[in-house]
Amino acid sequence: MKNLFSFLFILLSLPSFSQDALPRQQVVLETDSGTIRIELFNETPLHRDNFLKNVREGIYDGVLFHRVITNFMIQTGDTVSRHAVPGQLLGESKEGEKIPAEIRFPEIFHKRGSLAAAREGEEVNPERKSSQHQFYIVWGRRLSDMMLDQVQDRLDEATGGQIKLTPELREAYQRFGGTPHLDGQYTVFGQVVEGLDVVNRIQWAETDANNRPLNDIRIIKAKIVE
């Protein structure tokens, strides 16, 4: 009995490992503009698992970056874009079930290189559920104190004062850049660990009135790093 109690004491004394402490899985996006390597957050397991499922099923192979805005972000994942004709409006394709929001602000925020899920507007999607397929990669700007004050006013209006930029976040946005006006409203579920130069090239693409690049920019292959 004494040995049993000793074993139980040792077992209970061991550190508990949450899902957040597990190694992060990575995905490589091979594009015609270069390779982007992404690390997925364990803190957002629904989005992580959905993204990995999409990669395994080839959902992203051949799709276009259909929405690109300089100094903001690059967006992809619309499966219709794989065979889109020039000038075709993209980004509104029907999908399956949406992914429940996993917003982990302020621990996870929209710094440069963040991977986040696109979604429909709050007028039809008040729960801020995410698209099953479409995602964007943040570029953004480096922001001054005055610009961050303006962003905070915008966030106060959009979220009823619930989302506040901490001093740490303000410093990060000043040093590295990003899109803080989206914080607390979209699920960020990963980050670029290699290939930010590729994101930079793509975000400078010349686009039409719908922000679609005039010359197609395509994901050739998405694959999980084993």
Short mmCIF file of C-alpha atoms in Angstrom, two decimals:
data_model
loop_
_atom_site.label_atom_id
_atom_site.label_comp_id
_atom_site.label_asym_id
_atom_site.label_seq_id
_atom_site.Cartn_x
_atom_site.Cartn_y
_atom_site.Cartn_z
CA MET A 1 0.00 0.00 0.00
CA LYS A 2 2.88 2.32 0.86
CA ASN A 3 4.37 1.76 -2.58
CA LEU A 4 1.01 2.53 -4.19
CA PHE A 5 0.76 5.86 -2.35
CA SER A 6 4.33 6.68 -3.36
CA PHE A 7 3.52 5.96 -7.02
CA LEU A 8 0.38 8.12 -6.90
CA PHE A 9 2.32 10.98 -5.32
CA ILE A 10 4.96 10.85 -8.06
CA LEU A 11 2.26 10.66 -10.76
CA LEU A 12 0.39 13.67 -9.40
CA SER A 13 3.64 15.59 -9.03
CA LEU A 14 4.49 15.27 -12.74
CA PRO A 15 3.81 18.38 -14.85
CA SER A 16 0.61 18.25 -16.85
CA PHE A 17 1.05 18.95 -20.55
CA SER A 18 -1.80 20.80 -22.18
CA GLN A 19 -2.48 20.64 -25.88
CA ASP A 20 -0.82 24.06 -26.15
CA ALA A 21 2.53 22.54 -25.10
CA LEU A 22 2.60 19.95 -27.90
CA PRO A 23 4.89 20.47 -30.90
CA ARG A 24 3.29 22.67 -33.52
CA GLN A 25 2.55 21.16 -36.91
CA GLN A 26 3.74 22.94 -40.03
CA VAL A 27 2.47 23.25 -43.57
CA VAL A 28 4.35 24.36 -46.67
CA LEU A 29 2.59 26.32 -49.40
CA GLU A 30 4.48 25.96 -52.67
CA THR A 31 3.38 28.93 -54.77
CA ASP A 32 4.47 30.20 -58.15
CA SER A 33 5.99 33.16 -56.28
CA GLY A 34 8.01 31.07 -53.82
CA THR A 35 7.54 28.88 -50.76
CA ILE A 36 5.72 29.89 -47.57
CA ARG A 37 6.14 27.76 -44.45
CA ILE A 38 3.38 28.04 -41.84
CA GLU A 39 3.23 26.90 -38.23
CA LEU A 40 -0.22 26.09 -36.81
CA PHE A 41 -1.24 26.98 -33.25
CA ASN A 42 -2.38 24.22 -30.91
CA GLU A 43 -4.34 26.88 -29.00
CA THR A 44 -6.85 26.87 -31.88
CA PRO A 45 -7.40 23.11 -32.39
CA LEU A 46 -10.58 23.32 -34.47
CA HIS A 47 -8.92 25.57 -37.02
CA ARG A 48 -5.66 23.63 -36.92
CA ASP A 49 -7.37 20.31 -37.59
CA ASN A 50 -9.62 21.75 -40.29
CA PHE A 51 -6.63 23.28 -42.07
CA LEU A 52 -4.67 20.03 -41.92
CA LYS A 53 -7.70 18.14 -43.25
CA ASN A 54 -7.98 20.59 -46.15
CA VAL A 55 -4.29 20.15 -46.96
CA ARG A 56 -4.56 16.35 -46.90
CA GLU A 57 -7.56 16.50 -49.25
CA GLY A 58 -5.76 18.79 -51.71
CA ILE A 59 -8.23 21.64 -51.20
CA TYR A 60 -5.53 24.28 -51.67
CA ASP A 61 -3.69 22.72 -54.58
CA GLY A 62 -4.09 24.99 -57.59
CA VAL A 63 -6.15 27.76 -55.96
CA LEU A 64 -5.41 31.45 -56.50
CA PHE A 65 -4.61 34.26 -54.13
CA HIS A 66 -7.86 35.91 -55.17
CA ARG A 67 -7.81 38.96 -52.87
CA VAL A 68 -4.60 40.94 -52.36
CA ILE A 69 -4.39 44.35 -50.73
CA THR A 70 -1.05 46.14 -50.44
CA ASN A 71 0.02 46.86 -46.84
CA PHE A 72 -2.85 44.73 -45.57
CA MET A 73 -3.06 41.01 -46.41
CA ILE A 74 -3.21 38.26 -49.04
CA GLN A 75 -6.22 35.90 -49.17
CA THR A 76 -6.76 32.49 -50.76
CA GLY A 77 -8.72 29.25 -50.40
CA ASP A 78 -11.68 29.74 -52.73
CA THR A 79 -11.83 26.39 -54.54
CA VAL A 80 -13.68 27.93 -57.50
CA SER A 81 -10.58 30.01 -58.21
CA ARG A 82 -8.74 26.90 -59.40
CA HIS A 83 -10.46 27.20 -62.79
CA ALA A 84 -11.42 30.89 -62.74
CA VAL A 85 -11.40 32.93 -65.92
CA PRO A 86 -9.73 36.36 -66.02
CA GLY A 87 -11.78 39.01 -64.24
CA GLN A 88 -14.11 36.53 -62.54
CA LEU A 89 -15.29 37.67 -59.08
CA LEU A 90 -13.98 35.26 -56.45
CA GLY A 91 -14.32 34.72 -52.71
CA GLU A 92 -18.07 34.13 -52.47
CA SER A 93 -18.23 30.39 -53.15
CA LYS A 94 -20.49 28.21 -51.03
CA GLU A 95 -18.77 25.92 -48.54
CA GLY A 96 -19.74 23.37 -45.91
CA GLU A 97 -20.18 24.02 -42.21
CA LYS A 98 -18.38 27.02 -40.73
CA ILE A 99 -15.76 26.64 -38.00
CA PRO A 100 -16.66 28.03 -34.54
CA ALA A 101 -14.56 31.06 -33.64
CA GLU A 102 -11.42 30.41 -31.56
CA ILE A 103 -10.31 33.97 -30.87
CA ARG A 104 -7.44 33.93 -28.36
CA PHE A 105 -6.83 37.65 -27.94
CA PRO A 106 -4.59 39.14 -26.56
CA GLU A 107 -2.27 36.10 -26.50
CA ILE A 108 -2.70 35.68 -30.27
CA PHE A 109 -3.07 38.77 -32.42
CA HIS A 110 -2.73 40.06 -35.99
CA LYS A 111 1.01 40.68 -36.19
CA ARG A 112 2.76 40.54 -39.56
CA GLY A 113 2.89 36.96 -40.86
CA SER A 114 -0.19 35.78 -38.94
CA LEU A 115 -2.45 33.18 -40.55
CA ALA A 116 -6.13 33.87 -39.96
CA ALA A 117 -9.49 32.56 -41.13
CA ALA A 118 -11.70 34.62 -43.41
CA ARG A 119 -15.39 34.86 -42.55
CA GLU A 120 -18.69 36.43 -43.49
CA GLY A 121 -19.69 39.78 -41.99
CA GLU A 122 -21.29 40.07 -38.59
CA GLU A 123 -24.65 41.10 -40.04
CA VAL A 124 -25.09 37.48 -41.19
CA ASN A 125 -22.50 35.88 -38.91
CA PRO A 126 -22.74 37.43 -35.42
CA GLU A 127 -20.86 34.50 -33.86
CA ARG A 128 -17.87 35.26 -36.10
CA LYS A 129 -17.62 31.69 -37.36
CA SER A 130 -14.81 31.07 -39.81
CA SER A 131 -14.76 29.98 -43.42
CA GLN A 132 -14.05 26.29 -43.87
CA HIS A 133 -11.50 26.92 -46.63
CA GLN A 134 -10.56 30.58 -47.03
CA PHE A 135 -7.73 32.15 -45.07
CA TYR A 136 -5.49 35.18 -45.20
CA ILE A 137 -1.91 36.00 -44.29
CA VAL A 138 -1.31 39.37 -42.64
CA TRP A 139 1.17 41.92 -43.91
CA GLY A 140 -0.06 45.24 -42.56
CA ARG A 141 1.98 48.27 -41.55
CA ARG A 142 4.24 49.38 -38.74
CA LEU A 143 2.11 51.77 -36.74
CA SER A 144 2.98 54.90 -34.76
CA ASP A 145 1.47 55.77 -31.38
CA MET A 146 -0.97 58.14 -33.07
CA MET A 147 -2.02 55.48 -35.57
CA LEU A 148 -2.51 52.95 -32.76
CA ASP A 149 -4.66 55.47 -30.87
CA GLN A 150 -6.85 55.74 -33.96
CA VAL A 151 -7.01 51.94 -34.23
CA GLN A 152 -8.08 51.73 -30.60
CA ASP A 153 -10.94 54.16 -31.29
CA ARG A 154 -11.96 51.94 -34.21
CA LEU A 155 -11.79 48.82 -32.04
CA ASP A 156 -13.84 50.47 -29.30
CA GLU A 157 -16.57 51.22 -31.82
CA ALA A 158 -16.49 47.75 -33.41
CA THR A 159 -16.35 45.74 -30.16
CA GLY A 160 -18.11 47.95 -27.65
CA GLY A 161 -14.83 48.66 -25.87
CA GLN A 162 -14.08 44.99 -25.22
CA ILE A 163 -10.81 44.79 -27.18
CA LYS A 164 -7.93 46.84 -25.79
CA LEU A 165 -4.41 47.02 -27.19
CA THR A 166 -2.02 46.39 -24.33
CA PRO A 167 1.36 48.15 -24.11
CA GLU A 168 3.00 44.90 -25.23
CA LEU A 169 0.80 44.66 -28.32
CA ARG A 170 1.35 48.30 -29.18
CA GLU A 171 5.10 47.75 -29.05
CA ALA A 172 4.80 44.66 -31.30
CA TYR A 173 2.76 46.56 -33.88
CA GLN A 174 5.27 49.41 -33.82
CA ARG A 175 8.26 47.10 -34.27
CA PHE A 176 6.92 44.41 -36.60
CA GLY A 177 3.68 45.68 -38.12
CA GLY A 178 0.31 44.03 -38.61
CA THR A 179 -3.42 44.72 -38.75
CA PRO A 180 -4.58 45.48 -35.18
CA HIS A 181 -7.99 46.75 -36.30
CA LEU A 182 -8.94 43.06 -36.87
CA ASP A 183 -8.00 41.94 -33.36
CA GLY A 184 -10.66 40.14 -31.36
CA GLN A 185 -12.88 39.74 -34.42
CA TYR A 186 -11.21 37.03 -36.54
CA THR A 187 -9.54 33.77 -35.55
CA VAL A 188 -5.75 33.79 -35.91
CA PHE A 189 -4.56 30.19 -35.97
CA GLY A 190 -0.98 30.17 -37.24
CA GLN A 191 2.04 32.15 -38.37
CA VAL A 192 4.56 32.26 -41.19
CA VAL A 193 7.93 30.95 -40.04
CA GLU A 194 9.64 31.07 -43.45
CA GLY A 195 8.77 32.96 -46.62
CA LEU A 196 7.67 36.39 -45.42
CA ASP A 197 9.58 37.73 -48.42
CA VAL A 198 7.16 35.76 -50.62
CA VAL A 199 4.16 37.25 -48.80
CA ASN A 200 5.71 40.67 -49.35
CA ARG A 201 6.05 40.06 -53.10
CA ILE A 202 2.47 38.86 -53.41
CA GLN A 203 0.99 41.78 -51.48
CA TRP A 204 2.51 44.21 -53.99
CA ALA A 205 0.71 42.58 -56.94
CA GLU A 206 -1.24 44.84 -59.27
CA THR A 207 -4.95 44.15 -58.87
CA ASP A 208 -8.34 44.92 -60.40
CA ALA A 209 -11.29 46.71 -58.77
CA ASN A 210 -12.09 43.55 -56.74
CA ASN A 211 -8.51 43.27 -55.43
CA ARG A 212 -7.83 40.21 -57.56
CA PRO A 213 -4.30 40.15 -59.02
CA LEU A 214 -4.29 40.92 -62.73
CA ASN A 215 -1.77 38.13 -63.22
CA ASP A 216 -2.82 34.93 -61.44
CA ILE A 217 -0.81 34.01 -58.34
CA ARG A 218 -1.37 30.37 -57.46
CA ILE A 219 -0.71 27.82 -54.72
CA ILE A 220 0.81 24.95 -56.66
CA LYS A 221 0.86 22.49 -53.78
CA ALA A 222 0.16 22.52 -50.04
CA LYS A 223 1.73 19.78 -47.96
CA ILE A 224 2.16 18.88 -44.30
CA VAL A 225 5.70 18.85 -42.97
CA GLU A 226 6.24 15.38 -41.48
#
